[in-house]
mmCIF file of C-alpha atoms in Angstrom:
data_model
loop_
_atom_site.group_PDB
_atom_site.id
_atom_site.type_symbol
_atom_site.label_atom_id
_atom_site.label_comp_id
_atom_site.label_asym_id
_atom_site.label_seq_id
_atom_site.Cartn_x
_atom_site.Cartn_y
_atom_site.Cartn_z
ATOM 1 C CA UNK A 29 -9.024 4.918 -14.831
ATOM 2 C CA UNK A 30 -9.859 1.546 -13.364
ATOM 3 C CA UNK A 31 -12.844 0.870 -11.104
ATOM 4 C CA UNK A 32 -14.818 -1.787 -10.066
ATOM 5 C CA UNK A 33 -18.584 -2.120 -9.443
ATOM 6 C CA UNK A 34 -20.333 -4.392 -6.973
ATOM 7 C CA UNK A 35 -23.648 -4.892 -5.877
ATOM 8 C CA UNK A 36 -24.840 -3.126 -3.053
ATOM 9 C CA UNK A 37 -25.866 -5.269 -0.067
ATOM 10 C CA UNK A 38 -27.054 -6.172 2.695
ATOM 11 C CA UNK A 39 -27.498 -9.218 1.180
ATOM 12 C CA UNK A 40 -30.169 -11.639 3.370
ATOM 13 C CA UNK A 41 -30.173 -15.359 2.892
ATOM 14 C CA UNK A 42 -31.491 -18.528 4.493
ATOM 15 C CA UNK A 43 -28.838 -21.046 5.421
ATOM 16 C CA UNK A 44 -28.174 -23.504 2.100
ATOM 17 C CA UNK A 45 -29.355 -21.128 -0.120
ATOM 18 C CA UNK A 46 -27.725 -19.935 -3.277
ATOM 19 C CA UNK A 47 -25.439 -16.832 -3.285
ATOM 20 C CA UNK A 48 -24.277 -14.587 -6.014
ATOM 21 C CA UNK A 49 -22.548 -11.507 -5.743
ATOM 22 C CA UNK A 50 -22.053 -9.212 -8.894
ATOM 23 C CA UNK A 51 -18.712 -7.471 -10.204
ATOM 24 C CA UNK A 52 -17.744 -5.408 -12.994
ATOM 25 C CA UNK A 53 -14.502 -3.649 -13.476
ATOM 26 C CA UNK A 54 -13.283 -1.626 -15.937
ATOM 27 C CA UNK A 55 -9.326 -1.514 -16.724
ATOM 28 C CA UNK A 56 -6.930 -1.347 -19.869
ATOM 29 C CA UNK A 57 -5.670 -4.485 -20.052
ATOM 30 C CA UNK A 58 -6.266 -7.620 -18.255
ATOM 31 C CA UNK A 59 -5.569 -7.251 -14.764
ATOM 32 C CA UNK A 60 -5.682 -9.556 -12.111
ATOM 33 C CA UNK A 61 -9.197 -9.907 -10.084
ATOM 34 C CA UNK A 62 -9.753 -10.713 -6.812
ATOM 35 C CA UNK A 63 -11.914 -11.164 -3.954
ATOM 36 C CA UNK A 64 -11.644 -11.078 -0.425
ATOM 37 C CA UNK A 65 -13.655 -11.360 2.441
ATOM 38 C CA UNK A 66 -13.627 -9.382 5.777
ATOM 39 C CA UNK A 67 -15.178 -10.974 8.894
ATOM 40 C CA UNK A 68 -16.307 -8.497 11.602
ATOM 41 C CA UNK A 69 -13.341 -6.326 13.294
ATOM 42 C CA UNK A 70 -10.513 -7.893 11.035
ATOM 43 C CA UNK A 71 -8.564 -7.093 8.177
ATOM 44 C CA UNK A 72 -9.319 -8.715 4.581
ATOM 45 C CA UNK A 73 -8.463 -12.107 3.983
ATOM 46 C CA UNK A 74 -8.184 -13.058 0.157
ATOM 47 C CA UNK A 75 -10.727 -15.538 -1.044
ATOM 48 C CA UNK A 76 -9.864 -16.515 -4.524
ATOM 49 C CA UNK A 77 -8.379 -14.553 -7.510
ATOM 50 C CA UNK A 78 -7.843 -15.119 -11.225
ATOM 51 C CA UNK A 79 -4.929 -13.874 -13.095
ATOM 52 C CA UNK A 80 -6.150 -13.822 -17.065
ATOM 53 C CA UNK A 81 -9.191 -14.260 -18.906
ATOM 54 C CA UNK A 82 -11.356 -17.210 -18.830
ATOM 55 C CA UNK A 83 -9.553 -18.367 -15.189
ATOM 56 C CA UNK A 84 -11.624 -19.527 -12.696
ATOM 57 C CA UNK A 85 -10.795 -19.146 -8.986
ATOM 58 C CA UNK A 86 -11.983 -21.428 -5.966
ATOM 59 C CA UNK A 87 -11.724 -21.894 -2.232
ATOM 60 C CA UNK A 88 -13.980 -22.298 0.773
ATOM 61 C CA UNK A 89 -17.177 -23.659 -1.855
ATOM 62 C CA UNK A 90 -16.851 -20.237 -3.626
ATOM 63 C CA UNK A 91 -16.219 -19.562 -6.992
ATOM 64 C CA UNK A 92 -15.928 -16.568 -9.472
ATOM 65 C CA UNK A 93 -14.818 -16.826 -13.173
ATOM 66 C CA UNK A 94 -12.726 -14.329 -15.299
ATOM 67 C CA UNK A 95 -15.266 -12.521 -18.128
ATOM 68 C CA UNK A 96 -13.309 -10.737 -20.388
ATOM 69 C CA UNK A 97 -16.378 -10.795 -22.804
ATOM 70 C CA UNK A 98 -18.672 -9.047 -20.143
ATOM 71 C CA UNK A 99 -15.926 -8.111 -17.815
ATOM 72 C CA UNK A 100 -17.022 -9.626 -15.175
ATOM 73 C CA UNK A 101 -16.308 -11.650 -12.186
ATOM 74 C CA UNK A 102 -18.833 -12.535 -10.280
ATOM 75 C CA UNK A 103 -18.938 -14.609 -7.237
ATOM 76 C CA UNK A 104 -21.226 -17.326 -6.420
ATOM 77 C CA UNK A 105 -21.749 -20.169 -3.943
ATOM 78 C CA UNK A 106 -23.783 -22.752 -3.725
ATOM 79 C CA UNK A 107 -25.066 -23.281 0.098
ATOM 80 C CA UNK A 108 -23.879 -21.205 2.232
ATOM 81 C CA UNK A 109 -23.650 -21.572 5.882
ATOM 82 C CA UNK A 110 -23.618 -18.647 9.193
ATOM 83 C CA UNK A 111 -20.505 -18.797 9.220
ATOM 84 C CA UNK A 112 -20.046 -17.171 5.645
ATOM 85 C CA UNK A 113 -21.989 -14.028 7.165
ATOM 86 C CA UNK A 114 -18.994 -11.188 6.196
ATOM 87 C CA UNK A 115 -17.815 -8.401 3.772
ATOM 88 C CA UNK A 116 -17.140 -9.403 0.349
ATOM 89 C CA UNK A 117 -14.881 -7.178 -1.849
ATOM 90 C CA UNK A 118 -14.194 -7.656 -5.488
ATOM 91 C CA UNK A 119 -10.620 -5.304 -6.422
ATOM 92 C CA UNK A 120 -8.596 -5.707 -9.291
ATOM 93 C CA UNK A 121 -4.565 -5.303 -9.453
ATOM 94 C CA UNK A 122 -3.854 -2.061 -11.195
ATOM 95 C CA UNK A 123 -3.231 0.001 -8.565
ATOM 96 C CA UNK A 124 -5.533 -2.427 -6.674
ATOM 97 C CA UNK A 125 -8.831 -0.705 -6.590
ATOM 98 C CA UNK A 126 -11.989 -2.196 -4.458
ATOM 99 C CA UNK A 127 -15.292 -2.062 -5.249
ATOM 100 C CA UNK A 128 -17.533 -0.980 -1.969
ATOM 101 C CA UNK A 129 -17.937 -4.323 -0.536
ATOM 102 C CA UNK A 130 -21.367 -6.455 -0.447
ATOM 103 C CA UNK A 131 -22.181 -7.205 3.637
ATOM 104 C CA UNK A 132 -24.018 -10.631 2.971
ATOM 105 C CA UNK A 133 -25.851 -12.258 6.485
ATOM 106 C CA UNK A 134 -26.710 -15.808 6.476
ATOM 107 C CA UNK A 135 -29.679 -16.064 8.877
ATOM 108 C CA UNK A 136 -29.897 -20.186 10.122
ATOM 109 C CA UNK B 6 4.251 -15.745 10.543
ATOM 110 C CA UNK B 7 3.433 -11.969 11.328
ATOM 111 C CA UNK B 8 2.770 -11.051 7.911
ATOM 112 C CA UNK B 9 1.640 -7.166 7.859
ATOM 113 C CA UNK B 10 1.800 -5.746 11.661
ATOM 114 C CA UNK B 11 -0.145 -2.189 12.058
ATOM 115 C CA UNK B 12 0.416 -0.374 14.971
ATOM 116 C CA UNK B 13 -1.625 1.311 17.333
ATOM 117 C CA UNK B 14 -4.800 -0.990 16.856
ATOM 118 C CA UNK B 15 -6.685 2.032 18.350
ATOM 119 C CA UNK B 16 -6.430 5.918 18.984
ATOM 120 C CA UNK B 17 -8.458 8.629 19.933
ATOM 121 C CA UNK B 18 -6.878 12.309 18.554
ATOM 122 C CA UNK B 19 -8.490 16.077 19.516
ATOM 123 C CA UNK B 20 -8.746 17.903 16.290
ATOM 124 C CA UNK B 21 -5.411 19.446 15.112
ATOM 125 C CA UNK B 22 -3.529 16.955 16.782
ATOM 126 C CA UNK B 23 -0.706 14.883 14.408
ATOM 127 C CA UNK B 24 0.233 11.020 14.624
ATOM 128 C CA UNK B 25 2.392 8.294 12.780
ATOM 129 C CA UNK B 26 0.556 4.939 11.823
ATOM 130 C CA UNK B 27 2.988 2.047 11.627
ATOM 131 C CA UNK B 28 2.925 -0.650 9.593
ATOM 132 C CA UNK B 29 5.436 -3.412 8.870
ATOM 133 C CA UNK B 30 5.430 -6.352 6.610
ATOM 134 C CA UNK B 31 7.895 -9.627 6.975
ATOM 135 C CA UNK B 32 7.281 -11.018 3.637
ATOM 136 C CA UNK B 33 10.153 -8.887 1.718
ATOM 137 C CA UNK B 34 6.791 -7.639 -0.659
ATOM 138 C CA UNK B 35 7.890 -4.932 -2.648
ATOM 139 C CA UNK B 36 4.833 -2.852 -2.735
ATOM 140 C CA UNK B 37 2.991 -1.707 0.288
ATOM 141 C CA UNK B 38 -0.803 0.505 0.793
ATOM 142 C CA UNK B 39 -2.708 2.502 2.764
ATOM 143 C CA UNK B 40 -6.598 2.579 2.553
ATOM 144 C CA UNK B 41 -9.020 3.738 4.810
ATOM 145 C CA UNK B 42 -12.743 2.261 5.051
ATOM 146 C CA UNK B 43 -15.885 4.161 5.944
ATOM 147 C CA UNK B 44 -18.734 3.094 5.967
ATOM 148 C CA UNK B 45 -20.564 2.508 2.549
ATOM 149 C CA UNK B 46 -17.476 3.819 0.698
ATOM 150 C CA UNK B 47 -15.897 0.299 0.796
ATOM 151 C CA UNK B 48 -11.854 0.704 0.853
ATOM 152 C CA UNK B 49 -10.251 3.945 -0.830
ATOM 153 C CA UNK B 50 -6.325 4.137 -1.629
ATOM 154 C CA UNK B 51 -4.778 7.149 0.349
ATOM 155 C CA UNK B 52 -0.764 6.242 -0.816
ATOM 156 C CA UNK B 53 1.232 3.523 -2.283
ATOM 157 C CA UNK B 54 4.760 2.609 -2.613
ATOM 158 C CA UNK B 55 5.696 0.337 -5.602
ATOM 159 C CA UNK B 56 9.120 -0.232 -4.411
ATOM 160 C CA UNK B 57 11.526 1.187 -1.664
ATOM 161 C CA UNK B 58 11.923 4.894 -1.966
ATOM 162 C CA UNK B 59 9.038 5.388 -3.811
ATOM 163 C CA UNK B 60 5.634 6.895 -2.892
ATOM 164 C CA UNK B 61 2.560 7.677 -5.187
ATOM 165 C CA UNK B 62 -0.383 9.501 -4.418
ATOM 166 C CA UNK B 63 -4.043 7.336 -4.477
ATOM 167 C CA UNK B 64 -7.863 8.629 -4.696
ATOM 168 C CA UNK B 65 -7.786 10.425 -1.481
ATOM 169 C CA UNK B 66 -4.242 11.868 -0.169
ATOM 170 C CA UNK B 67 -4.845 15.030 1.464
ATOM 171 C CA UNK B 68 -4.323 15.635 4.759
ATOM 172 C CA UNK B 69 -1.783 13.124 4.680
ATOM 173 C CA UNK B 70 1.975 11.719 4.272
ATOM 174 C CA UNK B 71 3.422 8.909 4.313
ATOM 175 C CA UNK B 72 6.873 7.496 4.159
ATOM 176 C CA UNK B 73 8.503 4.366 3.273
ATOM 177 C CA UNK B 74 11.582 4.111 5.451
ATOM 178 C CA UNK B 75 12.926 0.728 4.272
ATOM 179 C CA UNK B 76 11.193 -2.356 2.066
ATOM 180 C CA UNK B 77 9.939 -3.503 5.682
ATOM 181 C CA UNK B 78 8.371 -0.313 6.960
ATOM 182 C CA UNK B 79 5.383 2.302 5.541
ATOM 183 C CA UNK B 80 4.283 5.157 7.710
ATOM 184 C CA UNK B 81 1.170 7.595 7.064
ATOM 185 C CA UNK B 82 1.057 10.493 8.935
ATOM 186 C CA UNK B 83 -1.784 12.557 9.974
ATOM 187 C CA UNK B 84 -0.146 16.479 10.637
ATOM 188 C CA UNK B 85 -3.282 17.910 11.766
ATOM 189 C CA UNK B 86 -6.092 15.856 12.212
ATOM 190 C CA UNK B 87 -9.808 16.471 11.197
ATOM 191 C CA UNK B 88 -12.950 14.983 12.554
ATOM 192 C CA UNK B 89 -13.575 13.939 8.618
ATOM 193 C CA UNK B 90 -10.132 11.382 9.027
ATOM 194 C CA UNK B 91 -12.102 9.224 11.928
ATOM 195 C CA UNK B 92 -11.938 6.084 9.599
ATOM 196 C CA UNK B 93 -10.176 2.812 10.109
ATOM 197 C CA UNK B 94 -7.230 2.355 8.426
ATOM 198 C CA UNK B 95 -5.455 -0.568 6.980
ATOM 199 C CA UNK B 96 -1.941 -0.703 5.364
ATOM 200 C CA UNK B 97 -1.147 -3.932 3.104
ATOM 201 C CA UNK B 98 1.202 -5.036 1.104
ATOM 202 C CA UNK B 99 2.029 -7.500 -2.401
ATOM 203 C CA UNK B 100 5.158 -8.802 -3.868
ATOM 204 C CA UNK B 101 4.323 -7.153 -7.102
ATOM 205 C CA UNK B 102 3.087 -3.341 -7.711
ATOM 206 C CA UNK B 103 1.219 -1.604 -10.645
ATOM 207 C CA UNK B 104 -0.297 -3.983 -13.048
ATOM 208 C CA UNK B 105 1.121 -7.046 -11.298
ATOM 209 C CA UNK B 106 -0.833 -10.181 -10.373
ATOM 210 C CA UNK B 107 -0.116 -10.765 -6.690
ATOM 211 C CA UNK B 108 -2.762 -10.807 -4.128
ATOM 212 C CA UNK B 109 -2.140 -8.392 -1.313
ATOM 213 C CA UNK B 110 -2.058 -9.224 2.036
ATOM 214 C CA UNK B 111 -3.834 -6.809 4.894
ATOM 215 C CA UNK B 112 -3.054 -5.594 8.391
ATOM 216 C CA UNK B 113 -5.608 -6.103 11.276
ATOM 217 C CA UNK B 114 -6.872 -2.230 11.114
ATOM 218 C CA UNK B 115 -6.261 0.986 13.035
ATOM 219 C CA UNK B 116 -9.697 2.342 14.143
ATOM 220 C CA UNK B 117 -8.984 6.464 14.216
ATOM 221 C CA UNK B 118 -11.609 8.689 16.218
ATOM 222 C CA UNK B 119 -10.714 12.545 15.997
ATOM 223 C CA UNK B 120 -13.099 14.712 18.278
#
């Protein structure tokens, strides 16, 4: 069935430093990937998504592009600031399936 | 905007005790979730409705129901709770279902303790 794989956190970074946050997925097809972000005592919020292969999705300074060739979809930015400090899950739309979520802290 | 309204934020059951969570969405989505996040497990599917009068069981359904009552509204039920359902729950919903390419859109979260 489909799954999806992320790294395991905490991740622990200085603020402006460079983040990256690894997902795989398996799936038949080519489902639509996601990721969404969950600040402390809320719900998820989407963050960007890609609907086919080779798509790249952006928003906030983040950015994660559509690997059919790896499948992978990977999320990176390139300073990040306190205020990014949250819970980063990558799903895809099958029966939307999430990974286990990558806590990242941005220290200042 | 409301967008997908859970009720109760918060409850505290004694084991064997049942409850209804509510949750209602105002963007006439077709397909609607419930998923419950522990910690380190990330978010699991408990049940899913791809349309209006239909319900499909997810990675973790028992010990549960659930019932969609009308494209708004998705209930899950709890008939006898167990200290191993403490979890915090979230019900969302997408215009699309199964294999679709719609984000979905989340609830705020009903934290469940059963003592």
């Amino acid at each position: 069935g489909d799954s999806v794989t992320q790294m395991e956190g905490p991740v622990t970074l200085s603020e402006e430093a460079f983040l990256t946050i690894n997902c795989t997925y398996t799936a038949t097809g080519y489902p639509s990937l996601f990721w969404y972000v969950q600040y402390p005592g809320e719900g998820l919020q989407l963050l960007l998504k890609a609907t086919k292969a080779d798509d790249k999705g952006s928003n906030k300074g983040f950015e994660a592009t559509y690997r059919k060739e790896t499948t992978s979809f990977h999320l990176e930015k390139g300073s990040v600031q306190v205020s990014d400090s949250a819970v980063y899950f990558c799903a895809l739309m099958g029966k939307l399936q999430f990974g286990a979520g990558t806590q990242v802290v941005v220290t200042p | 905007n409301a967008g997908v309204t859970q009720t109760p934020k918060f409850q505290v059951l004694k084991t064997g005790q049942s409850m209804t969570l509510q949750c209602a969405q105002d963007m006439n989505h077709n397909s609607m979730y419930w998923y419950r996040q522990d910690p380190g497990m990330g978010l699991r599917l408990i049940y899913y409705s791809a349309s209006e009068g239909t319900t499909d069981k997810g990675e973790v359904p028992n010990g549960y129901n659930v019932s969609r009552l009308n494209k708004r509204e998705f209930s899950l039920r709890l008939e006898s709770a167990a200290p191993s359902q403490t979890s915090v729950y979230f019900c969302a919903s997408s215009e699309d279902g199964v294999g679709g390419h719609t984000e979905a859109f989340f609830g705020q979260g009903t934290r469940l303790t059963v003592v």
